[in-house]
Tab-separated table of C-alpha atoms in Angstrom:
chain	number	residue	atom	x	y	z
A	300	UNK	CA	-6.315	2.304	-17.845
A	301	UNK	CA	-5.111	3.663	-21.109
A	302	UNK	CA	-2.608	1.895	-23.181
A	303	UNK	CA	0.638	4.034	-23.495
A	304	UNK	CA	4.038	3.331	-24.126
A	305	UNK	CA	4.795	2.545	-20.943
A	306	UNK	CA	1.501	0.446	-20.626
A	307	UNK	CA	0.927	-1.915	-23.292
A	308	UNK	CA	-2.589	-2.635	-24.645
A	309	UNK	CA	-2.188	-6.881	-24.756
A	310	UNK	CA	-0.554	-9.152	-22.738
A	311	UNK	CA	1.005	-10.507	-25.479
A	312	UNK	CA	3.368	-7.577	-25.721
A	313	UNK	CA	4.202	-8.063	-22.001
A	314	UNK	CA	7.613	-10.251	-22.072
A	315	UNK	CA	8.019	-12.925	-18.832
A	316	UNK	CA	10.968	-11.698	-17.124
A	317	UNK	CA	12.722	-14.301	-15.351
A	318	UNK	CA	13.295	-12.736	-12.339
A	319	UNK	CA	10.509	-12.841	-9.450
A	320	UNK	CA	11.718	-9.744	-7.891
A	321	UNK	CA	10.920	-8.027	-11.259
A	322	UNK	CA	8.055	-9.695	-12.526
A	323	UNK	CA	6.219	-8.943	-8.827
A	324	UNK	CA	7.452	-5.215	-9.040
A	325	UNK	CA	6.364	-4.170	-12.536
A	326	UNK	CA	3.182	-5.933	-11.128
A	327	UNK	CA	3.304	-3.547	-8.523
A	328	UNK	CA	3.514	-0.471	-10.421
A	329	UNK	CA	0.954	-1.688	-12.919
A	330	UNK	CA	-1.519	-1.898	-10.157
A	331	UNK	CA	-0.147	1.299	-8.712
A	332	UNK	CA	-0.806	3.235	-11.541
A	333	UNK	CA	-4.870	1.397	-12.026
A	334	UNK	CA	-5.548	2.582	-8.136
A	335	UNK	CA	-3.869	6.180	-8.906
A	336	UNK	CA	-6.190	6.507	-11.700
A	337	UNK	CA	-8.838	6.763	-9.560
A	338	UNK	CA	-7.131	8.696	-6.644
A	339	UNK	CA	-6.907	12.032	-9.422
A	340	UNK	CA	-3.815	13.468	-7.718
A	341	UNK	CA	-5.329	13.215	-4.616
A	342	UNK	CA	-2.884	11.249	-3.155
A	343	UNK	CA	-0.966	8.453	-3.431
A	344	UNK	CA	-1.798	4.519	-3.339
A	345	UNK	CA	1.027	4.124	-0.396
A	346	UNK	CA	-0.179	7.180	1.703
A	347	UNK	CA	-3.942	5.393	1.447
A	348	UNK	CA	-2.898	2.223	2.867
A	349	UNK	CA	-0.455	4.124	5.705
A	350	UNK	CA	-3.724	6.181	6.030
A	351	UNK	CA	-6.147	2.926	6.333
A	352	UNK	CA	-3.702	1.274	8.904
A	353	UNK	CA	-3.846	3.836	10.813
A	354	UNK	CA	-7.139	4.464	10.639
A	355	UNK	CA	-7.456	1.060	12.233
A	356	UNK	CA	-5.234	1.009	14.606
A	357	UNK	CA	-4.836	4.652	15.814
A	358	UNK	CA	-1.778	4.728	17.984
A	359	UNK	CA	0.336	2.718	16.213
A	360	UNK	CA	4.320	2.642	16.501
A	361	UNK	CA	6.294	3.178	13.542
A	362	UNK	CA	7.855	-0.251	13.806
A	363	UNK	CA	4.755	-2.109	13.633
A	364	UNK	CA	3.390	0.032	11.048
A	365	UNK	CA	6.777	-0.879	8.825
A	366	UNK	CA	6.008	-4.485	10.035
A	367	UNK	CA	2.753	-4.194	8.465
A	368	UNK	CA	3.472	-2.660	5.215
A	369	UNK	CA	6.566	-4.256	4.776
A	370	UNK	CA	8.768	-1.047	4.168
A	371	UNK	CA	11.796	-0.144	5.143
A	372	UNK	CA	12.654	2.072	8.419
A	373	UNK	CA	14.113	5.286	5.720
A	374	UNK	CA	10.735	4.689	3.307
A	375	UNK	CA	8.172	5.150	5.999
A	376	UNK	CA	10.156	7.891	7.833
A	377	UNK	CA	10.077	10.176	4.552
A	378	UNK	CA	5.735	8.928	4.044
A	379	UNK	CA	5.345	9.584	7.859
A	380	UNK	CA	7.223	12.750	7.583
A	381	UNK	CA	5.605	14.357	4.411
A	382	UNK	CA	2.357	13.325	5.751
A	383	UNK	CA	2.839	14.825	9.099
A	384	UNK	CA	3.561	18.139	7.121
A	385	UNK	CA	0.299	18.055	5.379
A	386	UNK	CA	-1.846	17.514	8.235
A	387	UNK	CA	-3.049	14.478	8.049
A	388	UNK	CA	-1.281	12.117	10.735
A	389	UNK	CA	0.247	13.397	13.920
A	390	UNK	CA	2.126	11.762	16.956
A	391	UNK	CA	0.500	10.108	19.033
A	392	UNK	CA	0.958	8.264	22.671
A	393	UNK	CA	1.790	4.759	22.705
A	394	UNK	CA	2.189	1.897	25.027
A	395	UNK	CA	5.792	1.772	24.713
A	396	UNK	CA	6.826	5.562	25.890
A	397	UNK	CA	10.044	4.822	23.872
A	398	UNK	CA	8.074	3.907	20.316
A	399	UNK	CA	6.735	7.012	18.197
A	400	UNK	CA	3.294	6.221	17.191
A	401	UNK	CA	0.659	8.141	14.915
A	402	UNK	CA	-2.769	8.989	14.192
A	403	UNK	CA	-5.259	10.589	11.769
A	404	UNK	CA	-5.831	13.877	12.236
A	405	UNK	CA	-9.234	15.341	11.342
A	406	UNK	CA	-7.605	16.358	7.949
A	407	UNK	CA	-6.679	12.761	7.967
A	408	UNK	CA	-10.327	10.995	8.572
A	409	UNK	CA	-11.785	13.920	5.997
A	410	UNK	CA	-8.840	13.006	3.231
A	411	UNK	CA	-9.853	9.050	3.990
A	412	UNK	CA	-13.312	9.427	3.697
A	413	UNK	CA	-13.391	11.029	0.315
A	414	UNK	CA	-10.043	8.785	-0.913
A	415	UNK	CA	-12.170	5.435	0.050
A	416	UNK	CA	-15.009	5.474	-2.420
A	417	UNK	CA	-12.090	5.966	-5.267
A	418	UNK	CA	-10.179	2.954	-4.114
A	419	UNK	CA	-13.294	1.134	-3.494
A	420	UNK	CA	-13.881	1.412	-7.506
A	421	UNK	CA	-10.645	0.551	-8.146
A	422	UNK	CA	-10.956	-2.542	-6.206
A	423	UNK	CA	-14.274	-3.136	-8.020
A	424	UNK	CA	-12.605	-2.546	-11.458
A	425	UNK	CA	-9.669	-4.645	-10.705
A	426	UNK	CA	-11.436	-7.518	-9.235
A	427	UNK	CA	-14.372	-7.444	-12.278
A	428	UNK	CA	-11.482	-7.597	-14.999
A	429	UNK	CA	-9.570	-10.782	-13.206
A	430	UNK	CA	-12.893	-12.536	-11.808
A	431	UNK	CA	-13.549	-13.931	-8.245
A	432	UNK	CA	-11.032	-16.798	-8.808
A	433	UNK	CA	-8.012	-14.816	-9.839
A	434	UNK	CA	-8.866	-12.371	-7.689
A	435	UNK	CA	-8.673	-14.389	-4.655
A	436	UNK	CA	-5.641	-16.359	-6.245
A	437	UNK	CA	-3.662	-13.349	-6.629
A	438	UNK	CA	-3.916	-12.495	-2.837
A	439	UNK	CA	-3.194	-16.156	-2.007
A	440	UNK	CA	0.360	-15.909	-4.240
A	441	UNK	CA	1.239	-12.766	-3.135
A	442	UNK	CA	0.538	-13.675	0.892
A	443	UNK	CA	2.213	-16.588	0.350
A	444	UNK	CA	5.330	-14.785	-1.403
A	445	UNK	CA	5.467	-12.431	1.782
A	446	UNK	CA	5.140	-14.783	3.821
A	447	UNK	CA	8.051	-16.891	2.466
A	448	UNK	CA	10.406	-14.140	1.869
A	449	UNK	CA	10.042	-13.097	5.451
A	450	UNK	CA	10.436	-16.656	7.044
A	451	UNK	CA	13.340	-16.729	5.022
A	452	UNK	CA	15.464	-13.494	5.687
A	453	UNK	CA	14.261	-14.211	9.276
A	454	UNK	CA	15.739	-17.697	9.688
A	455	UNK	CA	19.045	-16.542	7.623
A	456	UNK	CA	19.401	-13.034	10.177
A	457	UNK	CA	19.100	-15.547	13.179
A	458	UNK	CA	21.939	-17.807	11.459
């Protein structure tokens, strides 16, 4: 990743904000924009994971899928729906008769074939430049953080 203006080249030029919500999104886009690098356009880092989910777990209803990714109802609609128009998911039967779910199409599996190999060097890349023990520190903090923030708004909706 090149440094830009929007992209510093040091840390030290990265201020600590004092608010988790916006230290853990400009996070988020930072890493966004390392996994798009690799992706060249091809799509983006949210269509790979809906694409990978479902790729596991053909079939899937839209509510567990949200449940999954954490996104909201309205966000996933608009992926699902802009996805659905370029061929690569389509409806698909589920358990519940009641639930939409989805599936790759072949379009789908093809896209997700050649998309893997890209994020699997971004993974690489990523996890060479913060070692092994960042690396799996960073997914301990940031399950953790999930986790916590939906215990919480679960125990304050049943309040």
């Amino acid at each position: 990743m090149q440094p830009t203006a929007a992209r510093p080249a040091t840390e030290e030029v990265i201020p600590d904000l004092a608010c988790a919500c916006a230290t853990l999104r400009r996070a988020a886009r930072a890493v966004s924009h390392f996994y798009a690098e690799e992706f060249h356009g091809l799509l983006e880092g949210p269509q790979f994971s809906v694409l990978a989910v479902l790729n596991r777990r053909p079939g899937i209803s839209q509510i567990t899928l949200a449940g999954i990714l954490v996104l909201d109802k309205t966000t996933l609609s608009r992926n699902l729906s802009l996805m659905k128009r370029k061929g690569w998911i389509q409806l698909a039967v589920t358990d519940d008769k009641r639930e939409r779910g989805f599936e790759l199409t072949p379009s789908g599996h093809k896209l997700l074939n050649v998309a893997h190999p890209r994020w699997q060097r971004a993974q690489d890349r990523l996890r060479a430049a913060l070692g092994d023990a960042e690396w799996a520190r960073m997914f301990g903090v940031a399950n953790s953080v999930t986790r916590t923030v939906l215990n919480s708004e679960s125990k304050s909706q049943t309040k």
